């Protein structure tokens, strides 16, 4: 090979390297959160206790997720729900231990802040702190056993980790809940997620929920014909105890601003 051929070959290699560098620079950086995004959702659920009556819940929640540089992100979440439930499992009637009100309503409020680190090609670790409040609408003589009042405050800490392996995500969540004037409750949940296509997510979960075995399945679909902005989730879970509790839930979530497929949303936006 003469010097002219060497010169031409070196020039082509240099040009190819320059072109690949320009193409890489044109691609968006792989950040923990690609862009600030917001969502609002509605959820409805029905819990059926074996050999007893069912409890129904309806609520709404909002989530804002923000980037903090390339590696870190943060999120703020707020939720409100209203539950209709049996009185005898949760409240003490001060007038008579023999008489029970067939049902009553609870209002549930909570807000949480999360801080996390993520590599979209590897996984995510996060820590969260939240505060909640439950108030009852069950008559003047009905109170929470722990406080002796018709409201109960709680604080919770949550630590989570997940690993991304192709079309699968494996994760674990530990939650520690401190009740006002009551015990500390611990739970550990493990989950495995599969994306058969980028717009569908199937998640299996299991673990112990406050010393009671629990397992469940959630299926989420984000239809492309809805502009990749609307997600629909159907779930079913079981708490295995003396009186087994099964819960079926349905929720709809709308994402503002970002129009990406579900798999990318989970790993790059929330």
PDB file of N, CA and C in Angstrom, residues 7-97:
ATOM      1  N   UNK A   7      -2.802   7.709   3.202  1.00  0.00           N
ATOM      2  CA  UNK A   7      -3.345   9.027   3.508  1.00  0.00           C
ATOM      3  C   UNK A   7      -4.857   9.042   3.311  1.00  0.00           C
ATOM      4  N   UNK A   8      -5.321   8.419   2.219  1.00  0.00           N
ATOM      5  CA  UNK A   8      -6.761   8.389   1.946  1.00  0.00           C
ATOM      6  C   UNK A   8      -7.479   7.561   3.017  1.00  0.00           C
ATOM      7  N   UNK A   9      -6.875   6.413   3.396  1.00  0.00           N
ATOM      8  CA  UNK A   9      -7.499   5.576   4.414  1.00  0.00           C
ATOM      9  C   UNK A   9      -7.586   6.280   5.757  1.00  0.00           C
ATOM     10  N   UNK A  10      -6.500   6.970   6.143  1.00  0.00           N
ATOM     11  CA  UNK A  10      -6.507   7.702   7.411  1.00  0.00           C
ATOM     12  C   UNK A  10      -7.527   8.821   7.389  1.00  0.00           C
ATOM     13  N   UNK A  11      -7.666   9.462   6.260  1.00  0.00           N
ATOM     14  CA  UNK A  11      -8.652  10.554   6.136  1.00  0.00           C
ATOM     15  C   UNK A  11     -10.068  10.023   6.293  1.00  0.00           C
ATOM     16  N   UNK A  12     -10.342   8.838   5.676  1.00  0.00           N
ATOM     17  CA  UNK A  12     -11.683   8.253   5.797  1.00  0.00           C
ATOM     18  C   UNK A  12     -11.995   7.856   7.231  1.00  0.00           C
ATOM     19  N   UNK A  13     -10.976   7.269   7.923  1.00  0.00           N
ATOM     20  CA  UNK A  13     -11.185   6.898   9.325  1.00  0.00           C
ATOM     21  C   UNK A  13     -11.443   8.117  10.194  1.00  0.00           C
ATOM     22  N   UNK A  14     -10.692   9.189   9.942  1.00  0.00           N
ATOM     23  CA  UNK A  14     -10.896  10.416  10.702  1.00  0.00           C
ATOM     24  C   UNK A  14     -12.278  10.998  10.460  1.00  0.00           C
ATOM     25  N   UNK A  15     -12.709  10.955   9.202  1.00  0.00           N
ATOM     26  CA  UNK A  15     -14.038  11.477   8.863  1.00  0.00           C
ATOM     27  C   UNK A  15     -15.131  10.651   9.516  1.00  0.00           C
ATOM     28  N   UNK A  16     -14.940   9.295   9.522  1.00  0.00           N
ATOM     29  CA  UNK A  16     -15.923   8.421  10.152  1.00  0.00           C
ATOM     30  C   UNK A  16     -15.999   8.679  11.651  1.00  0.00           C
ATOM     31  N   UNK A  17     -14.843   8.854  12.295  1.00  0.00           N
ATOM     32  CA  UNK A  17     -14.818   9.140  13.737  1.00  0.00           C
ATOM     33  C   UNK A  17     -15.504  10.462  14.045  1.00  0.00           C
ATOM     34  N   UNK A  18     -15.250  11.470  13.195  1.00  0.00           N
ATOM     35  CA  UNK A  18     -15.891  12.766  13.395  1.00  0.00           C
ATOM     36  C   UNK A  18     -17.397  12.671  13.229  1.00  0.00           C
ATOM     37  N   UNK A  19     -17.838  11.904  12.210  1.00  0.00           N
ATOM     38  CA  UNK A  19     -19.278  11.770  11.971  1.00  0.00           C
ATOM     39  C   UNK A  19     -19.957  11.066  13.133  1.00  0.00           C
ATOM     40  N   UNK A  20     -19.319   9.999  13.663  1.00  0.00           N
ATOM     41  CA  UNK A  20     -19.920   9.288  14.796  1.00  0.00           C
ATOM     42  C   UNK A  20     -19.969  10.163  16.037  1.00  0.00           C
ATOM     43  N   UNK A  21     -18.952  11.010  16.238  1.00  0.00           N
ATOM     44  CA  UNK A  21     -18.936  11.918  17.391  1.00  0.00           C
ATOM     45  C   UNK A  21     -20.057  12.933  17.287  1.00  0.00           C
ATOM     46  N   UNK A  22     -20.278  13.455  16.077  1.00  0.00           N
ATOM     47  CA  UNK A  22     -21.363  14.420  15.870  1.00  0.00           C
ATOM     48  C   UNK A  22     -22.708  13.764  16.111  1.00  0.00           C
ATOM     49  N   UNK A  23     -22.875  12.516  15.621  1.00  0.00           N
ATOM     50  CA  UNK A  23     -24.149  11.804  15.821  1.00  0.00           C
ATOM     51  C   UNK A  23     -24.400  11.559  17.292  1.00  0.00           C
ATOM     52  N   UNK A  24     -23.350  11.155  18.038  1.00  0.00           N
ATOM     53  CA  UNK A  24     -23.510  10.921  19.475  1.00  0.00           C
ATOM     54  C   UNK A  24     -23.859  12.191  20.205  1.00  0.00           C
ATOM     55  N   UNK A  25     -23.242  13.311  19.792  1.00  0.00           N
ATOM     56  CA  UNK A  25     -23.537  14.588  20.429  1.00  0.00           C
ATOM     57  C   UNK A  25     -24.950  15.033  20.153  1.00  0.00           C
ATOM     58  N   UNK A  26     -25.505  14.616  18.995  1.00  0.00           N
ATOM     59  CA  UNK A  26     -26.863  15.026  18.642  1.00  0.00           C
ATOM     60  C   UNK A  26     -27.913  14.280  19.455  1.00  0.00           C
ATOM     61  N   UNK A  27     -27.569  13.071  19.967  1.00  0.00           N
ATOM     62  CA  UNK A  27     -28.515  12.315  20.770  1.00  0.00           C
ATOM     63  C   UNK A  27     -28.665  12.948  22.154  1.00  0.00           C
ATOM     64  N   UNK A  28     -29.887  12.882  22.742  1.00  0.00           N
ATOM     65  CA  UNK A  28     -30.069  13.446  24.085  1.00  0.00           C
ATOM     66  C   UNK A  28     -29.257  12.686  25.120  1.00  0.00           C
ATOM     67  N   UNK A  29     -28.743  13.393  26.097  1.00  0.00           N
ATOM     68  CA  UNK A  29     -27.962  12.767  27.154  1.00  0.00           C
ATOM     69  C   UNK A  29     -28.840  11.829  27.974  1.00  0.00           C
ATOM     70  N   UNK A  30     -28.275  10.709  28.415  1.00  0.00           N
ATOM     71  CA  UNK A  30     -29.005   9.750  29.232  1.00  0.00           C
ATOM     72  C   UNK A  30     -28.984  10.217  30.678  1.00  0.00           C
ATOM     73  N   UNK A  31     -29.986  10.997  31.050  1.00  0.00           N
ATOM     74  CA  UNK A  31     -30.070  11.561  32.388  1.00  0.00           C
ATOM     75  C   UNK A  31     -30.992  10.713  33.256  1.00  0.00           C
ATOM     76  N   UNK A  32     -30.915  10.944  34.559  1.00  0.00           N
ATOM     77  CA  UNK A  32     -31.810  10.243  35.480  1.00  0.00           C
ATOM     78  C   UNK A  32     -33.267  10.561  35.160  1.00  0.00           C
ATOM     79  N   UNK A  33     -33.552  11.825  34.838  1.00  0.00           N
ATOM     80  CA  UNK A  33     -34.873  12.258  34.394  1.00  0.00           C
ATOM     81  C   UNK A  33     -34.655  13.087  33.141  1.00  0.00           C
ATOM     82  N   UNK A  34     -35.179  12.636  32.020  1.00  0.00           N
ATOM     83  CA  UNK A  34     -34.914  13.318  30.753  1.00  0.00           C
ATOM     84  C   UNK A  34     -35.495  14.720  30.720  1.00  0.00           C
ATOM     85  N   UNK A  35     -36.639  14.925  31.365  1.00  0.00           N
ATOM     86  CA  UNK A  35     -37.271  16.248  31.395  1.00  0.00           C
ATOM     87  C   UNK A  35     -38.293  16.269  32.523  1.00  0.00           C
ATOM     88  N   UNK A  36     -38.540  17.450  33.070  1.00  0.00           N
ATOM     89  CA  UNK A  36     -39.565  17.590  34.100  1.00  0.00           C
ATOM     90  C   UNK A  36     -40.908  17.110  33.551  1.00  0.00           C
ATOM     91  N   UNK A  37     -41.660  16.381  34.355  1.00  0.00           N
ATOM     92  CA  UNK A  37     -42.948  15.875  33.888  1.00  0.00           C
ATOM     93  C   UNK A  37     -43.916  15.750  35.056  1.00  0.00           C
ATOM     94  N   UNK A  38     -45.200  15.717  34.713  1.00  0.00           N
ATOM     95  CA  UNK A  38     -46.256  15.749  35.725  1.00  0.00           C
ATOM     96  C   UNK A  38     -47.356  14.775  35.313  1.00  0.00           C
ATOM     97  N   UNK A  39     -48.047  14.228  36.302  1.00  0.00           N
ATOM     98  CA  UNK A  39     -49.147  13.321  36.010  1.00  0.00           C
ATOM     99  C   UNK A  39     -50.241  13.466  37.057  1.00  0.00           C
ATOM    100  N   UNK A  40     -51.447  13.108  36.659  1.00  0.00           N
ATOM    101  CA  UNK A  40     -52.616  13.151  37.529  1.00  0.00           C
ATOM    102  C   UNK A  40     -53.425  11.893  37.287  1.00  0.00           C
ATOM    103  N   UNK A  41     -53.824  11.225  38.371  1.00  0.00           N
ATOM    104  CA  UNK A  41     -54.521   9.959  38.209  1.00  0.00           C
ATOM    105  C   UNK A  41     -55.734   9.807  39.098  1.00  0.00           C
ATOM    106  N   UNK A  42     -56.645   8.928  38.659  1.00  0.00           N
ATOM    107  CA  UNK A  42     -57.830   8.535  39.416  1.00  0.00           C
ATOM    108  C   UNK A  42     -57.753   7.038  39.664  1.00  0.00           C
ATOM    109  N   UNK A  43     -58.118   6.618  40.871  1.00  0.00           N
ATOM    110  CA  UNK A  43     -58.068   5.194  41.197  1.00  0.00           C
ATOM    111  C   UNK A  43     -59.329   4.780  41.938  1.00  0.00           C
ATOM    112  N   UNK A  44     -59.806   3.592  41.629  1.00  0.00           N
ATOM    113  CA  UNK A  44     -60.953   3.009  42.332  1.00  0.00           C
ATOM    114  C   UNK A  44     -60.585   1.574  42.672  1.00  0.00           C
ATOM    115  N   UNK A  45     -60.945   1.129  43.882  1.00  0.00           N
ATOM    116  CA  UNK A  45     -60.632  -0.237  44.282  1.00  0.00           C
ATOM    117  C   UNK A  45     -61.738  -0.796  45.155  1.00  0.00           C
ATOM    118  N   UNK A  46     -61.801  -2.125  45.183  1.00  0.00           N
ATOM    119  CA  UNK A  46     -62.767  -2.813  46.020  1.00  0.00           C
ATOM    120  C   UNK A  46     -62.052  -3.956  46.720  1.00  0.00           C
ATOM    121  N   UNK A  47     -62.113  -3.977  48.064  1.00  0.00           N
ATOM    122  CA  UNK A  47     -61.467  -5.011  48.861  1.00  0.00           C
ATOM    123  C   UNK A  47     -62.532  -5.902  49.473  1.00  0.00           C
ATOM    124  N   UNK A  48     -62.385  -7.198  49.268  1.00  0.00           N
ATOM    125  CA  UNK A  48     -63.356  -8.154  49.777  1.00  0.00           C
ATOM    126  C   UNK A  48     -62.695  -9.030  50.836  1.00  0.00           C
ATOM    127  N   UNK A  49     -63.181  -8.975  52.068  1.00  0.00           N
ATOM    128  CA  UNK A  49     -62.678  -9.808  53.155  1.00  0.00           C
ATOM    129  C   UNK A  49     -63.482 -11.100  53.193  1.00  0.00           C
ATOM    130  N   UNK A  50     -62.783 -12.228  53.158  1.00  0.00           N
ATOM    131  CA  UNK A  50     -63.450 -13.523  53.121  1.00  0.00           C
ATOM    132  C   UNK A  50     -64.398 -13.678  54.306  1.00  0.00           C
ATOM    133  N   UNK A  51     -65.663 -14.012  54.009  1.00  0.00           N
ATOM    134  CA  UNK A  51     -66.657 -14.191  55.045  1.00  0.00           C
ATOM    135  C   UNK A  51     -67.178 -12.894  55.626  1.00  0.00           C
ATOM    136  N   UNK A  52     -66.898 -11.750  54.956  1.00  0.00           N
ATOM    137  CA  UNK A  52     -67.340 -10.475  55.485  1.00  0.00           C
ATOM    138  C   UNK A  52     -67.761  -9.578  54.320  1.00  0.00           C
ATOM    139  N   UNK A  53     -68.012  -8.305  54.622  1.00  0.00           N
ATOM    140  CA  UNK A  53     -68.421  -7.368  53.597  1.00  0.00           C
ATOM    141  C   UNK A  53     -67.206  -6.760  52.912  1.00  0.00           C
ATOM    142  N   UNK A  54     -67.440  -6.065  51.810  1.00  0.00           N
ATOM    143  CA  UNK A  54     -66.349  -5.464  51.061  1.00  0.00           C
ATOM    144  C   UNK A  54     -66.199  -3.988  51.403  1.00  0.00           C
ATOM    145  N   UNK A  55     -64.982  -3.455  51.135  1.00  0.00           N
ATOM    146  CA  UNK A  55     -64.692  -2.041  51.351  1.00  0.00           C
ATOM    147  C   UNK A  55     -64.340  -1.408  50.010  1.00  0.00           C
ATOM    148  N   UNK A  56     -64.845  -0.210  49.769  1.00  0.00           N
ATOM    149  CA  UNK A  56     -64.573   0.467  48.510  1.00  0.00           C
ATOM    150  C   UNK A  56     -63.810   1.757  48.716  1.00  0.00           C
ATOM    151  N   UNK A  57     -62.895   2.052  47.786  1.00  0.00           N
ATOM    152  CA  UNK A  57     -62.077   3.260  47.861  1.00  0.00           C
ATOM    153  C   UNK A  57     -62.076   3.970  46.518  1.00  0.00           C
ATOM    154  N   UNK A  58     -62.153   5.286  46.567  1.00  0.00           N
ATOM    155  CA  UNK A  58     -62.016   6.103  45.370  1.00  0.00           C
ATOM    156  C   UNK A  58     -61.080   7.263  45.708  1.00  0.00           C
ATOM    157  N   UNK A  59     -60.128   7.546  44.828  1.00  0.00           N
ATOM    158  CA  UNK A  59     -59.173   8.604  45.142  1.00  0.00           C
ATOM    159  C   UNK A  59     -58.529   9.206  43.920  1.00  0.00           C
ATOM    160  N   UNK A  60     -57.720  10.213  44.163  1.00  0.00           N
ATOM    161  CA  UNK A  60     -56.958  10.849  43.098  1.00  0.00           C
ATOM    162  C   UNK A  60     -55.574  11.206  43.638  1.00  0.00           C
ATOM    163  N   UNK A  61     -54.611  11.309  42.714  1.00  0.00           N
ATOM    164  CA  UNK A  61     -53.238  11.617  43.113  1.00  0.00           C
ATOM    165  C   UNK A  61     -52.494  12.341  42.025  1.00  0.00           C
ATOM    166  N   UNK A  62     -51.487  13.089  42.422  1.00  0.00           N
ATOM    167  CA  UNK A  62     -50.651  13.822  41.484  1.00  0.00           C
ATOM    168  C   UNK A  62     -49.184  13.544  41.743  1.00  0.00           C
ATOM    169  N   UNK A  63     -48.365  13.622  40.688  1.00  0.00           N
ATOM    170  CA  UNK A  63     -46.933  13.360  40.805  1.00  0.00           C
ATOM    171  C   UNK A  63     -46.172  14.330  39.912  1.00  0.00           C
ATOM    172  N   UNK A  64     -45.119  14.934  40.462  1.00  0.00           N
ATOM    173  CA  UNK A  64     -44.210  15.789  39.691  1.00  0.00           C
ATOM    174  C   UNK A  64     -42.806  15.221  39.839  1.00  0.00           C
ATOM    175  N   UNK A  65     -42.111  15.018  38.725  1.00  0.00           N
ATOM    176  CA  UNK A  65     -40.759  14.463  38.740  1.00  0.00           C
ATOM    177  C   UNK A  65     -39.816  15.433  38.041  1.00  0.00           C
ATOM    178  N   UNK A  66     -38.690  15.717  38.699  1.00  0.00           N
ATOM    179  CA  UNK A  66     -37.775  16.759  38.228  1.00  0.00           C
ATOM    180  C   UNK A  66     -36.351  16.226  38.141  1.00  0.00           C
ATOM    181  N   UNK A  67     -35.576  16.651  37.126  1.00  0.00           N
ATOM    182  CA  UNK A  67     -34.165  16.261  37.054  1.00  0.00           C
ATOM    183  C   UNK A  67     -33.308  17.103  37.989  1.00  0.00           C
ATOM    184  N   UNK A  68     -32.284  16.476  38.556  1.00  0.00           N
ATOM    185  CA  UNK A  68     -31.285  17.166  39.377  1.00  0.00           C
ATOM    186  C   UNK A  68     -29.910  16.787  38.816  1.00  0.00           C
ATOM    187  N   UNK A  69     -29.523  17.438  37.747  1.00  0.00           N
ATOM    188  CA  UNK A  69     -28.290  17.060  37.079  1.00  0.00           C
ATOM    189  C   UNK A  69     -28.499  15.811  36.240  1.00  0.00           C
ATOM    190  N   UNK A  70     -27.402  15.122  35.893  1.00  0.00           N
ATOM    191  CA  UNK A  70     -27.484  13.950  35.030  1.00  0.00           C
ATOM    192  C   UNK A  70     -27.805  12.671  35.783  1.00  0.00           C
ATOM    193  N   UNK A  71     -27.346  12.547  37.013  1.00  0.00           N
ATOM    194  CA  UNK A  71     -27.466  11.295  37.742  1.00  0.00           C
ATOM    195  C   UNK A  71     -28.653  11.241  38.692  1.00  0.00           C
ATOM    196  N   UNK A  72     -29.123  12.391  39.175  1.00  0.00           N
ATOM    197  CA  UNK A  72     -30.129  12.406  40.234  1.00  0.00           C
ATOM    198  C   UNK A  72     -31.450  13.007  39.763  1.00  0.00           C
ATOM    199  N   UNK A  73     -32.498  12.676  40.509  1.00  0.00           N
ATOM    200  CA  UNK A  73     -33.814  13.231  40.268  1.00  0.00           C
ATOM    201  C   UNK A  73     -34.595  13.289  41.564  1.00  0.00           C
ATOM    202  N   UNK A  74     -35.718  13.983  41.537  1.00  0.00           N
ATOM    203  CA  UNK A  74     -36.567  14.105  42.720  1.00  0.00           C
ATOM    204  C   UNK A  74     -38.021  14.112  42.277  1.00  0.00           C
ATOM    205  N   UNK A  75     -38.896  13.703  43.171  1.00  0.00           N
ATOM    206  CA  UNK A  75     -40.325  13.716  42.872  1.00  0.00           C
ATOM    207  C   UNK A  75     -41.123  14.129  44.097  1.00  0.00           C
ATOM    208  N   UNK A  76     -42.259  14.750  43.838  1.00  0.00           N
ATOM    209  CA  UNK A  76     -43.212  15.144  44.871  1.00  0.00           C
ATOM    210  C   UNK A  76     -44.557  14.528  44.515  1.00  0.00           C
ATOM    211  N   UNK A  77     -45.185  13.883  45.493  1.00  0.00           N
ATOM    212  CA  UNK A  77     -46.450  13.204  45.246  1.00  0.00           C
ATOM    213  C   UNK A  77     -47.465  13.587  46.316  1.00  0.00           C
ATOM    214  N   UNK A  78     -48.722  13.673  45.916  1.00  0.00           N
ATOM    215  CA  UNK A  78     -49.808  13.934  46.842  1.00  0.00           C
ATOM    216  C   UNK A  78     -51.015  13.094  46.478  1.00  0.00           C
ATOM    217  N   UNK A  79     -51.728  12.580  47.489  1.00  0.00           N
ATOM    218  CA  UNK A  79     -52.863  11.700  47.236  1.00  0.00           C
ATOM    219  C   UNK A  79     -53.993  11.986  48.214  1.00  0.00           C
ATOM    220  N   UNK A  80     -55.203  11.771  47.736  1.00  0.00           N
ATOM    221  CA  UNK A  80     -56.388  11.822  48.590  1.00  0.00           C
ATOM    222  C   UNK A  80     -57.297  10.665  48.186  1.00  0.00           C
ATOM    223  N   UNK A  81     -57.854   9.980  49.186  1.00  0.00           N
ATOM    224  CA  UNK A  81     -58.805   8.918  48.885  1.00  0.00           C
ATOM    225  C   UNK A  81     -59.867   8.858  49.975  1.00  0.00           C
ATOM    226  N   UNK A  82     -60.993   8.299  49.616  1.00  0.00           N
ATOM    227  CA  UNK A  82     -62.118   8.148  50.549  1.00  0.00           C
ATOM    228  C   UNK A  82     -62.543   6.689  50.531  1.00  0.00           C
ATOM    229  N   UNK A  83     -62.564   6.089  51.710  1.00  0.00           N
ATOM    230  CA  UNK A  83     -62.854   4.658  51.835  1.00  0.00           C
ATOM    231  C   UNK A  83     -64.103   4.442  52.679  1.00  0.00           C
ATOM    232  N   UNK A  84     -64.952   3.557  52.218  1.00  0.00           N
ATOM    233  CA  UNK A  84     -66.099   3.112  52.997  1.00  0.00           C
ATOM    234  C   UNK A  84     -65.776   1.725  53.533  1.00  0.00           C
ATOM    235  N   UNK A  85     -65.779   1.566  54.864  1.00  0.00           N
ATOM    236  CA  UNK A  85     -65.321   0.321  55.476  1.00  0.00           C
ATOM    237  C   UNK A  85     -66.173  -0.040  56.673  1.00  0.00           C
ATOM    238  N   UNK A  86     -66.007  -1.288  57.147  1.00  0.00           N
ATOM    239  CA  UNK A  86     -66.689  -1.719  58.358  1.00  0.00           C
ATOM    240  C   UNK A  86     -66.054  -1.052  59.573  1.00  0.00           C
ATOM    241  N   UNK A  87     -66.858  -0.658  60.533  1.00  0.00           N
ATOM    242  CA  UNK A  87     -66.367   0.003  61.741  1.00  0.00           C
ATOM    243  C   UNK A  87     -65.620  -0.945  62.664  1.00  0.00           C
ATOM    244  N   UNK A  88     -66.075  -2.168  62.814  1.00  0.00           N
ATOM    245  CA  UNK A  88     -65.603  -3.030  63.891  1.00  0.00           C
ATOM    246  C   UNK A  88     -64.133  -3.411  63.766  1.00  0.00           C
ATOM    247  N   UNK A  89     -63.547  -3.400  62.573  1.00  0.00           N
ATOM    248  CA  UNK A  89     -62.146  -3.790  62.414  1.00  0.00           C
ATOM    249  C   UNK A  89     -61.181  -2.710  62.863  1.00  0.00           C
ATOM    250  N   UNK A  90     -61.617  -1.438  62.859  1.00  0.00           N
ATOM    251  CA  UNK A  90     -60.673  -0.348  63.055  1.00  0.00           C
ATOM    252  C   UNK A  90     -61.017   0.537  64.241  1.00  0.00           C
ATOM    253  N   UNK A  91     -62.290   0.734  64.507  1.00  0.00           N
ATOM    254  CA  UNK A  91     -62.711   1.702  65.507  1.00  0.00           C
ATOM    255  C   UNK A  91     -63.301   1.043  66.749  1.00  0.00           C
ATOM    256  N   UNK A  92     -63.274   1.753  67.823  1.00  0.00           N
ATOM    257  CA  UNK A  92     -63.866   1.308  69.084  1.00  0.00           C
ATOM    258  C   UNK A  92     -65.065   2.192  69.393  1.00  0.00           C
ATOM    259  N   UNK A  93     -66.213   1.570  69.563  1.00  0.00           N
ATOM    260  CA  UNK A  93     -67.416   2.303  69.929  1.00  0.00           C
ATOM    261  C   UNK A  93     -67.444   2.425  71.455  1.00  0.00           C
ATOM    262  N   UNK A  94     -67.328   3.642  71.959  1.00  0.00           N
ATOM    263  CA  UNK A  94     -67.211   3.844  73.394  1.00  0.00           C
ATOM    264  C   UNK A  94     -68.509   3.574  74.138  1.00  0.00           C
ATOM    265  N   UNK A  95     -69.642   3.682  73.437  1.00  0.00           N
ATOM    266  CA  UNK A  95     -70.919   3.498  74.111  1.00  0.00           C
ATOM    267  C   UNK A  95     -71.203   2.032  74.418  1.00  0.00           C
ATOM    268  N   UNK A  96     -70.907   1.180  73.450  1.00  0.00           N
ATOM    269  CA  UNK A  96     -71.259  -0.226  73.646  1.00  0.00           C
ATOM    270  C   UNK A  96     -70.363  -1.100  72.796  1.00  0.00           C
ATOM    271  N   UNK A  97     -69.732  -2.056  73.424  1.00  0.00           N
ATOM    272  CA  UNK A  97     -68.876  -2.974  72.680  1.00  0.00           C
ATOM    273  C   UNK A  97     -69.712  -3.989  71.902  1.00  0.00           C
TER     274      UNK A  97
END
